[in-house]
PDB file of C-alpha atoms in Angstrom:
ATOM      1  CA  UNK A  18    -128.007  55.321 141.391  1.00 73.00           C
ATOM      2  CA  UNK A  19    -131.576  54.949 142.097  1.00 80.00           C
ATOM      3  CA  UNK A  20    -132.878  52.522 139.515  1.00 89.00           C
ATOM      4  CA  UNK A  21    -136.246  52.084 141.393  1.00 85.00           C
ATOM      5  CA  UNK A  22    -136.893  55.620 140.131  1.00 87.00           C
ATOM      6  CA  UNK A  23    -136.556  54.423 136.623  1.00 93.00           C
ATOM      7  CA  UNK A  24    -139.744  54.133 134.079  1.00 93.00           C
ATOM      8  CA  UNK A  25    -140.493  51.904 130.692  1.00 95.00           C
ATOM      9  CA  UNK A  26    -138.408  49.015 131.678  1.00 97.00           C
ATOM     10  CA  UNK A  27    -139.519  47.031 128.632  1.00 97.00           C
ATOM     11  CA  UNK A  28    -140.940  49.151 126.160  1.00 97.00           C
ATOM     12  CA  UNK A  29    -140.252  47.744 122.936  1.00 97.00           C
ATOM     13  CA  UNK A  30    -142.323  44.627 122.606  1.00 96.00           C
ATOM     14  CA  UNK A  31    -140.443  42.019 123.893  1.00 97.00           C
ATOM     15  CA  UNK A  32    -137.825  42.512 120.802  1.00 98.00           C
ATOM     16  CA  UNK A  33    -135.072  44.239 120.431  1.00 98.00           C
ATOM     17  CA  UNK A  34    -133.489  45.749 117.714  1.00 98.00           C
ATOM     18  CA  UNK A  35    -132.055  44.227 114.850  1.00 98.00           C
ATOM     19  CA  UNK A  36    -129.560  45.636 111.999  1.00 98.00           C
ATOM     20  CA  UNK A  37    -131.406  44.315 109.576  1.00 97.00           C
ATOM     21  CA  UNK A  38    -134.405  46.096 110.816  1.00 98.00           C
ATOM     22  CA  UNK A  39    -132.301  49.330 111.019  1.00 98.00           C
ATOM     23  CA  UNK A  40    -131.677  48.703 107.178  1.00 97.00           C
ATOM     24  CA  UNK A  41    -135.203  47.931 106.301  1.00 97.00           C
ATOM     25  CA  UNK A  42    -136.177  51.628 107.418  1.00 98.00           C
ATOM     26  CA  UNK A  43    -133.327  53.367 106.109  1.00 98.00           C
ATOM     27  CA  UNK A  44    -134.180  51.921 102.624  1.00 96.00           C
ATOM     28  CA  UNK A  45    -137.875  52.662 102.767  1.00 96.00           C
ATOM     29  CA  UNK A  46    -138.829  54.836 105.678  1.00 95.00           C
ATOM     30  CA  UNK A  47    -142.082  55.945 104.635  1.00 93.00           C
ATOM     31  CA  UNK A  48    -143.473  52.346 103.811  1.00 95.00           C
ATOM     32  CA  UNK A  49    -141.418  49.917 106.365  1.00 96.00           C
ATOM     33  CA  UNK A  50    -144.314  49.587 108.326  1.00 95.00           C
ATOM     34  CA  UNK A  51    -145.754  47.614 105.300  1.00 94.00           C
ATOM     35  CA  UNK A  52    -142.922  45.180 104.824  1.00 93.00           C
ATOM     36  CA  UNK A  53    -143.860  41.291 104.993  1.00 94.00           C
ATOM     37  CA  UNK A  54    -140.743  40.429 107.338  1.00 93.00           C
ATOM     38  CA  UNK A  55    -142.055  42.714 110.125  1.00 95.00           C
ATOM     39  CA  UNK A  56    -145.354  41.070 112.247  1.00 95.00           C
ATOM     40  CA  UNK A  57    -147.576  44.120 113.635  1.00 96.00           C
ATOM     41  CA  UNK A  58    -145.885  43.673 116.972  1.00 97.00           C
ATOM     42  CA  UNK A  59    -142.206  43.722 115.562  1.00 97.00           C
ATOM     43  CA  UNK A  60    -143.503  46.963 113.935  1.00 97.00           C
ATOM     44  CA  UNK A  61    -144.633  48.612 116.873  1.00 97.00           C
ATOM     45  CA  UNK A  62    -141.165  47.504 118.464  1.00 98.00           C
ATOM     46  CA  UNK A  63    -138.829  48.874 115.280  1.00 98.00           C
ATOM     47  CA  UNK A  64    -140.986  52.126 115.999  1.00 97.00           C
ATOM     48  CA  UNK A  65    -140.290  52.583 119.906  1.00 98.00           C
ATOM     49  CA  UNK A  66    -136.807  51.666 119.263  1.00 98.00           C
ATOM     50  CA  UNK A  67    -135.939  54.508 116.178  1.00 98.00           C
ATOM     51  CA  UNK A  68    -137.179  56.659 119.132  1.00 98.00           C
ATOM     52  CA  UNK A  69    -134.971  54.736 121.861  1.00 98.00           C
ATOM     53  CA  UNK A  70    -131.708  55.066 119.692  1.00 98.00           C
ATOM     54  CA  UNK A  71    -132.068  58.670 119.015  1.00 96.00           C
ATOM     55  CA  UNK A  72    -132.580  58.065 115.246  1.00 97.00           C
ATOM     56  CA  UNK A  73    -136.282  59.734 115.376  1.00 97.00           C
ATOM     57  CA  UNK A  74    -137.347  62.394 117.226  1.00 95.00           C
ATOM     58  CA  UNK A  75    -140.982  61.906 119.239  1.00 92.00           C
ATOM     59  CA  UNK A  76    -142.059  64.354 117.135  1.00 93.00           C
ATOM     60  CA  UNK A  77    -141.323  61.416 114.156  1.00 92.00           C
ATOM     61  CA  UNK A  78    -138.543  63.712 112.522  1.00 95.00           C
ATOM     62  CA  UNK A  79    -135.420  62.002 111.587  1.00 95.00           C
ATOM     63  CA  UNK A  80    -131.658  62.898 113.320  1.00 94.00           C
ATOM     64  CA  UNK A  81    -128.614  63.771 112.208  1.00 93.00           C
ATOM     65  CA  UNK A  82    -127.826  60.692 113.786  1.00 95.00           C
ATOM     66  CA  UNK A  83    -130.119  58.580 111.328  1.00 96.00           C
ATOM     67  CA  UNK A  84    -128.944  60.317 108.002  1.00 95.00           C
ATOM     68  CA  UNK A  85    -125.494  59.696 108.843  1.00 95.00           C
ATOM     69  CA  UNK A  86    -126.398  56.186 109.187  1.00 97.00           C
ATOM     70  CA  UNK A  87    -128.300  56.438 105.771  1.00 96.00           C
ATOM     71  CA  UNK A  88    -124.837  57.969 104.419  1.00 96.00           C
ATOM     72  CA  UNK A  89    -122.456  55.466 105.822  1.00 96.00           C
ATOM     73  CA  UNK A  90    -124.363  52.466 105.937  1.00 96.00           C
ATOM     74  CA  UNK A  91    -125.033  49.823 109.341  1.00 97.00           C
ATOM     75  CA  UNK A  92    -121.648  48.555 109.095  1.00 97.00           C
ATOM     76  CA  UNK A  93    -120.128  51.823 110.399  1.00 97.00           C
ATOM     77  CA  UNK A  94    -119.180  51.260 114.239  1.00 98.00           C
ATOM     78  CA  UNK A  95    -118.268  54.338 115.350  1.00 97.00           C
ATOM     79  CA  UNK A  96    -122.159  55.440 114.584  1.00 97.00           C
ATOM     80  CA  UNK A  97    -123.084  52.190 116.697  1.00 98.00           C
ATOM     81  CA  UNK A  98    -121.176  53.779 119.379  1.00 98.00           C
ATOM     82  CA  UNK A  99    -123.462  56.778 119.623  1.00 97.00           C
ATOM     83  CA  UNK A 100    -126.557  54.685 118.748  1.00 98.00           C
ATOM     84  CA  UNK A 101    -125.375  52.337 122.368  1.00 98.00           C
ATOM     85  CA  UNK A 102    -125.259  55.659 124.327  1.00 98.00           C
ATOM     86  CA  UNK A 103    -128.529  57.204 123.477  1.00 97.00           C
ATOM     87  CA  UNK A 104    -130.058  53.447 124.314  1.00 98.00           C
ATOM     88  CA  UNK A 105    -128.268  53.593 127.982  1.00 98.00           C
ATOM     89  CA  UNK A 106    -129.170  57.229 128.325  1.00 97.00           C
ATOM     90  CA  UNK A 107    -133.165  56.702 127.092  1.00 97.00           C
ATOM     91  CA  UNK A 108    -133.466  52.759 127.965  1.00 98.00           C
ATOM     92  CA  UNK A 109    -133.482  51.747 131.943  1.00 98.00           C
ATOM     93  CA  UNK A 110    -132.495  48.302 131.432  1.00 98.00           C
ATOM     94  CA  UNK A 111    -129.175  49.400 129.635  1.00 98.00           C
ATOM     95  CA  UNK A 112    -128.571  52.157 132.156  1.00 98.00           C
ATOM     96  CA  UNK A 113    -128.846  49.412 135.029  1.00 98.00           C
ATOM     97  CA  UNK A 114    -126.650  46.600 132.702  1.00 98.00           C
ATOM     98  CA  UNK A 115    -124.007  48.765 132.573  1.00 98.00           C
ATOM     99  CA  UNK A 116    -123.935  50.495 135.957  1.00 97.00           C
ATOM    100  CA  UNK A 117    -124.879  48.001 138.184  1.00 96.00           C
ATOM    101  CA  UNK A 118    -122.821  44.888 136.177  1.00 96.00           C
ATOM    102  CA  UNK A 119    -119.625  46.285 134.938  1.00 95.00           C
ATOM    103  CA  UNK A 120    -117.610  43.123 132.969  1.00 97.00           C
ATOM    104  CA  UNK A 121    -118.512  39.474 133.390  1.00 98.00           C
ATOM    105  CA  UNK A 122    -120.705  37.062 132.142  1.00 98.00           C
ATOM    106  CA  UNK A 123    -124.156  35.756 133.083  1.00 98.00           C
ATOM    107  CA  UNK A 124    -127.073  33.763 132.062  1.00 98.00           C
ATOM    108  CA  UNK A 125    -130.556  35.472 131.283  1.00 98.00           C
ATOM    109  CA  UNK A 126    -131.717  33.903 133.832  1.00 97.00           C
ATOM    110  CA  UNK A 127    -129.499  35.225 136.515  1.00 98.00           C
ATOM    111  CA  UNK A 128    -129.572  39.093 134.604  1.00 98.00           C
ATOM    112  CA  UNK A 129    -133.354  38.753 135.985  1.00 98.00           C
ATOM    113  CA  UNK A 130    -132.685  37.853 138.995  1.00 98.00           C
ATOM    114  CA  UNK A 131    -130.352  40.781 139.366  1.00 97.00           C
ATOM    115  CA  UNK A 132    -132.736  43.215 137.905  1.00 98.00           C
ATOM    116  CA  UNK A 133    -135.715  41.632 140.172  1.00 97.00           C
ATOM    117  CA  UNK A 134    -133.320  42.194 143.274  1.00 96.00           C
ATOM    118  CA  UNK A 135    -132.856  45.716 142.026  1.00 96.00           C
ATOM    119  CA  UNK A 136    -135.898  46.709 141.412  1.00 97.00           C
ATOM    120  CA  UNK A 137    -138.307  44.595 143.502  1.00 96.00           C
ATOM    121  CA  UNK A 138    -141.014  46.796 142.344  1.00 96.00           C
ATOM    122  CA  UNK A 139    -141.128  45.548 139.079  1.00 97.00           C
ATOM    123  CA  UNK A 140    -143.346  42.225 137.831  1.00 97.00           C
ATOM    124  CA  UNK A 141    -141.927  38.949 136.823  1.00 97.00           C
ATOM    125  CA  UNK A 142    -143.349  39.041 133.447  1.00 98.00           C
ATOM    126  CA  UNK A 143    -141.655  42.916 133.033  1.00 98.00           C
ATOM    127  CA  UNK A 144    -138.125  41.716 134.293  1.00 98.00           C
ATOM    128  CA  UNK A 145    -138.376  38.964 132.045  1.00 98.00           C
ATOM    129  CA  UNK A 146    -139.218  41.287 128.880  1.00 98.00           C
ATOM    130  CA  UNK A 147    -137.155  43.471 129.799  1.00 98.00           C
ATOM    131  CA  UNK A 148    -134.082  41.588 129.807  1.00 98.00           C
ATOM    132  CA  UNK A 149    -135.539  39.750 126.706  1.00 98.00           C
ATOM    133  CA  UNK A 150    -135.057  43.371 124.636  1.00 98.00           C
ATOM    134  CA  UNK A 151    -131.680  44.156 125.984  1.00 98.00           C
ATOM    135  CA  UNK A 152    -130.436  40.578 124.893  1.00 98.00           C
ATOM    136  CA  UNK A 153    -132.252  40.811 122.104  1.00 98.00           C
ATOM    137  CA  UNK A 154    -130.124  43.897 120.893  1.00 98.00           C
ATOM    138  CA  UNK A 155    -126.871  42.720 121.652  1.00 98.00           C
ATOM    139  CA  UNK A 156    -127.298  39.830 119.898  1.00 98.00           C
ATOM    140  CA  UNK A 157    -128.467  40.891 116.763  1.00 98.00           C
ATOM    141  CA  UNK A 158    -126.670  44.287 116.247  1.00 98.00           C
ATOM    142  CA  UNK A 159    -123.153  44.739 116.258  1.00 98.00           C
ATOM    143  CA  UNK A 160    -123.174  46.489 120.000  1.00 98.00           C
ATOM    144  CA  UNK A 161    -123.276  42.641 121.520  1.00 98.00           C
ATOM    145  CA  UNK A 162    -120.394  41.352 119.942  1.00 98.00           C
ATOM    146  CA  UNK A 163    -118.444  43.716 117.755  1.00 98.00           C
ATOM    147  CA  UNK A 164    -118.509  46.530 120.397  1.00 98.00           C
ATOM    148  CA  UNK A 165    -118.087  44.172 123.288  1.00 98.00           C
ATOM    149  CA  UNK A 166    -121.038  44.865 125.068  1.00 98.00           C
ATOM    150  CA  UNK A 167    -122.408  41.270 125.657  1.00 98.00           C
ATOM    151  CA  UNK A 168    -121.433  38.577 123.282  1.00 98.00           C
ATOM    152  CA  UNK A 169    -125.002  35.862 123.410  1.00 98.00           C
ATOM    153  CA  UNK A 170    -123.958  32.276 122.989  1.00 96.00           C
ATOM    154  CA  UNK A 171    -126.243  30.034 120.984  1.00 90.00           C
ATOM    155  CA  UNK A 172    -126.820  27.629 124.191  1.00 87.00           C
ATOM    156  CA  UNK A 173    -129.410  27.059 126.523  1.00 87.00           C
ATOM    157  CA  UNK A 174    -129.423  29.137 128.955  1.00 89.00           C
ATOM    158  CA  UNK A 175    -128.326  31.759 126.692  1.00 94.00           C
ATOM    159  CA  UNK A 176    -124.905  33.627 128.341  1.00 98.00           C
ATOM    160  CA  UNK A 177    -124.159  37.150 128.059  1.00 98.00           C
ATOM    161  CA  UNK A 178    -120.373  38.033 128.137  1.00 98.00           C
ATOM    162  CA  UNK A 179    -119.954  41.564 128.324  1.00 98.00           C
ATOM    163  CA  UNK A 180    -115.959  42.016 127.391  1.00 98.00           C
ATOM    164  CA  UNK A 181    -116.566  45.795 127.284  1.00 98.00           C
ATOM    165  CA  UNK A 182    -114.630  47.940 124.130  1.00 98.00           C
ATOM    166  CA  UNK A 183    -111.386  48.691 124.883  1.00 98.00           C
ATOM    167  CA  UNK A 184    -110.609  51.763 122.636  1.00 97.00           C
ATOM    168  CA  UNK A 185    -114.072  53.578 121.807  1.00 96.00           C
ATOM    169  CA  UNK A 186    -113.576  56.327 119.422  1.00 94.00           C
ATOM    170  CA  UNK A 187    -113.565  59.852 120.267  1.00 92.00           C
ATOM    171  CA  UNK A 188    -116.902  60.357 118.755  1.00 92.00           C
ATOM    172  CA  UNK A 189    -118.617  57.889 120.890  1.00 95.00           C
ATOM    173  CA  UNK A 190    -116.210  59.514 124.038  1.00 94.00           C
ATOM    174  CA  UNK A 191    -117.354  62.865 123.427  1.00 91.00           C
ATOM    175  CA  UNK A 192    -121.007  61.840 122.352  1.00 93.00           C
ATOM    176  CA  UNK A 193    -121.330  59.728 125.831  1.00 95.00           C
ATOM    177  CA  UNK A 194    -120.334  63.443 127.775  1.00 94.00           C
ATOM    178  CA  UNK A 195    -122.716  65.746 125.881  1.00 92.00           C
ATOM    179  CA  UNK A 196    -125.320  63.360 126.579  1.00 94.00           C
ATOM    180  CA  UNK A 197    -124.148  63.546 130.023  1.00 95.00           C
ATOM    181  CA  UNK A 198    -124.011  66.946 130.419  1.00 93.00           C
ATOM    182  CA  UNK A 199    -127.012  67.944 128.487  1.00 91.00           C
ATOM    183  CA  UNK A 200    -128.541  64.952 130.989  1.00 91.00           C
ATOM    184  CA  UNK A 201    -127.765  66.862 134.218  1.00 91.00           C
ATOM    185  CA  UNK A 202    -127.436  70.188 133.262  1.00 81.00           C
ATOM    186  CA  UNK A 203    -124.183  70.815 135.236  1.00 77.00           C
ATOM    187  CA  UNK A 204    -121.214  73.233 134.883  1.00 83.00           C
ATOM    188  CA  UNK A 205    -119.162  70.539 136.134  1.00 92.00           C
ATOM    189  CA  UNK A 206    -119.105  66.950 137.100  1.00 95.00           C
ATOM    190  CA  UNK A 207    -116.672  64.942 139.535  1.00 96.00           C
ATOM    191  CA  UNK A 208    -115.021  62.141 138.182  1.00 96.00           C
ATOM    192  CA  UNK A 209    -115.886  59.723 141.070  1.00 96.00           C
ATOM    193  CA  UNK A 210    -119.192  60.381 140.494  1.00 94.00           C
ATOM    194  CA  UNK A 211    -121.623  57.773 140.201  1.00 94.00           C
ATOM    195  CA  UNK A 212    -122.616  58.302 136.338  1.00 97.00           C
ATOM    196  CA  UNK A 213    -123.077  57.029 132.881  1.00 98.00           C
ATOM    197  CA  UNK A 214    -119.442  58.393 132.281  1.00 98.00           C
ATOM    198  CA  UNK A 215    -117.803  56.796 128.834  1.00 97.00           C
ATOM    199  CA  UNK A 216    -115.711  53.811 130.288  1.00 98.00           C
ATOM    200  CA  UNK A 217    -118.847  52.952 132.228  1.00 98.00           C
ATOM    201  CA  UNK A 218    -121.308  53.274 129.205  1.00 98.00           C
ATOM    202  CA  UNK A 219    -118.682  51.445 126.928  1.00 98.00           C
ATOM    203  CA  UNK A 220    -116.285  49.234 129.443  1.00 98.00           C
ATOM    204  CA  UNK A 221    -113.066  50.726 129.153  1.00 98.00           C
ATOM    205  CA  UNK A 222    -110.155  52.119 131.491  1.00 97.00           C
ATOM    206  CA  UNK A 223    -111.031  55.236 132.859  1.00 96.00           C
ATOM    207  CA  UNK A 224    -107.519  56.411 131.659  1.00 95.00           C
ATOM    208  CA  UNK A 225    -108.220  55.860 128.041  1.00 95.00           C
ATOM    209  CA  UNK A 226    -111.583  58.268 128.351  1.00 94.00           C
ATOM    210  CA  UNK A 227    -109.566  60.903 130.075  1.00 92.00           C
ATOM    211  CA  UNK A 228    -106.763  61.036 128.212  1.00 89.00           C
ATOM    212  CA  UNK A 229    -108.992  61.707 125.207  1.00 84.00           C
ATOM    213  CA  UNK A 230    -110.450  64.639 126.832  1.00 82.00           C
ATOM    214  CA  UNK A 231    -106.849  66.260 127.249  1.00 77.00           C
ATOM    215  CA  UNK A 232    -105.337  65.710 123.829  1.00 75.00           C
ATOM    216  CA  UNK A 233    -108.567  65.211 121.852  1.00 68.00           C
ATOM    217  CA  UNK A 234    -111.020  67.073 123.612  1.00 59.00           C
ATOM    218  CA  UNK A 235    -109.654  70.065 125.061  1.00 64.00           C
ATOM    219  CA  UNK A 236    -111.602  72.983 122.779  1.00 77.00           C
ATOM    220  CA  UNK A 237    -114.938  70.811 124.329  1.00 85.00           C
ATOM    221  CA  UNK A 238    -114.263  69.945 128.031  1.00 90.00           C
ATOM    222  CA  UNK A 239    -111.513  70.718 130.420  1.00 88.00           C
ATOM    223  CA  UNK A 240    -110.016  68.316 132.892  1.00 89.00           C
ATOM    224  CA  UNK A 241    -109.082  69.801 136.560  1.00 90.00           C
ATOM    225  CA  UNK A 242    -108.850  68.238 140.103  1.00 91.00           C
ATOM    226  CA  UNK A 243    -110.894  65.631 138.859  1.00 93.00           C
ATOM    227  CA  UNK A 244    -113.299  67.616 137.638  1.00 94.00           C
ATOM    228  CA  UNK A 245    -114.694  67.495 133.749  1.00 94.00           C
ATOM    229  CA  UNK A 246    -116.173  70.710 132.633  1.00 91.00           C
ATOM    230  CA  UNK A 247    -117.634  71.651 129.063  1.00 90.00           C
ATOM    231  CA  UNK A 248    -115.904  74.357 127.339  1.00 86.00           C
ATOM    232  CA  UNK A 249    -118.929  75.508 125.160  1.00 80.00           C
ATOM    233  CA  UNK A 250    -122.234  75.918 126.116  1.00 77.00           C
ATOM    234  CA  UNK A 251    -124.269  72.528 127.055  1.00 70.00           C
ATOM    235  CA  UNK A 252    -127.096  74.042 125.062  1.00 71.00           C
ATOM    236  CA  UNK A 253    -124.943  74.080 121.963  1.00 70.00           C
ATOM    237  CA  UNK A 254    -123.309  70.673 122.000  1.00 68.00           C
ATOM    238  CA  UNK A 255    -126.283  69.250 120.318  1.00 64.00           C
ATOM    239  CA  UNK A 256    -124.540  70.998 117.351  1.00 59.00           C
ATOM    240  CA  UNK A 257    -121.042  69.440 117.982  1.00 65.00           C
ATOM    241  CA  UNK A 258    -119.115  67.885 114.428  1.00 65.00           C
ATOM    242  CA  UNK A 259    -118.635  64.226 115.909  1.00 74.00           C
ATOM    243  CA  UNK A 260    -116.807  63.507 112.900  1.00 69.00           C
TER     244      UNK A 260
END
């Protein structure tokens, strides 16, 4: 993949998003903005990110995605799982975390360095906030830890240990290919393929994914000679019942 292509590296302010700030506007979201625990730049960041995470349209209208977290509450996983792939699919740094990383564990420090290598196009100061939002959402929603995408010790250096999640849900498995699809507008995508495909995007076994697709999945994508295809119109999957 050609990450040197990629925009908006760090876009959110130098944070990133917290549950608690998740709660805060799904309890009040027409006077958030006014609330005494947000400064005006952790405002500005809780508004790029509701955009990020697919909860709020550009247009500032709310999801389906962010009422079903208003119905089940931030504690639900399964809707963290979709929240994680619309952040890889709209955020460069998580696109590059997960595709160019896979599992391990490394220092902030070295995660610029990696992303500097990567992208020597970029500036110091936006590798450094860059990285500084991505750890900044793992470690304060449940993504980091509870969906094993990069548990953040309390030392210094701060280490990210990304153990990946062994058995995402269907919902987030189908979610991750309809974003996928609808992403490259293809009747059919190799395998082998270098994409955000669902054990990339969430760090499980290739053979989990696919199996879902032929028990779970068939009336939405067929599996052939390593080829996934989507049964119903891409155009349509936006409409999809995830759960």
């Amino acid at each position: 993949m050609a990450f040197s292509k990629l925009r908006n590296w760090a876009k959110h302010e130098i944070f990133g998003l917290r549950k608690e700030w998740l709660g805060l506007y799904l309890d009040d979201p027409s006077g958030w903005k006014k609330s005494p625990r947000l400064g005006n730049r952790q405002v500005e960041s809780l508004n790029v990110w509701l955009r990020t995470t697919g909860l709020v349209t550009r247009e500032g209208r709310e999801t389906w995605l962010c009422r079903a977290f208003r119905e089940r509450g931030v504690e639900d996983l399964r809707l963290w799982e979709l929240l994680w792939v619309n952040v890889v699919f709209s955020f460069p740094t998580a696109l590059w975390y997960v595709m160019r990383l896979g599992m391990g564990q490394w220092s902030t420090a070295i995660l610029r360095d990696c992303l500097l290598a990567d992208v020597p196009r970029l500036s110091k100061r936006t590798v450094i906030n860059a990285i500084m939002e991505l750890v900044g959402l793992l470690e304060r929603t449940p993504i980091g830890t509870q969906l094993g995408q990069g548990e953040v010790s309390e030392t210094r250096p701060r280490i990210v240990a990304r153990k990946g999640l062994a058995h995402p849900s269907w919902s987030g498995i189908c979610y991750n290919l309809i974003s996928l699809f609808q992403k490259e507008g293809s009747g059919g995508l190799n395998i082998d393929s270098g994409l955000p495909w669902p054990w990339i995007v969430f760090g499980c076994t290739r053979e989990f994914c696919l199996g879902g697709i032929l028990c779970e999945g068939k009336a939405l994508f067929s599996l052939e000679d390593a080829i996934i295809r989507p049964q119903i119109n891409v155009r349509e999957m936006k409409d999809v019942s995830l759960f």
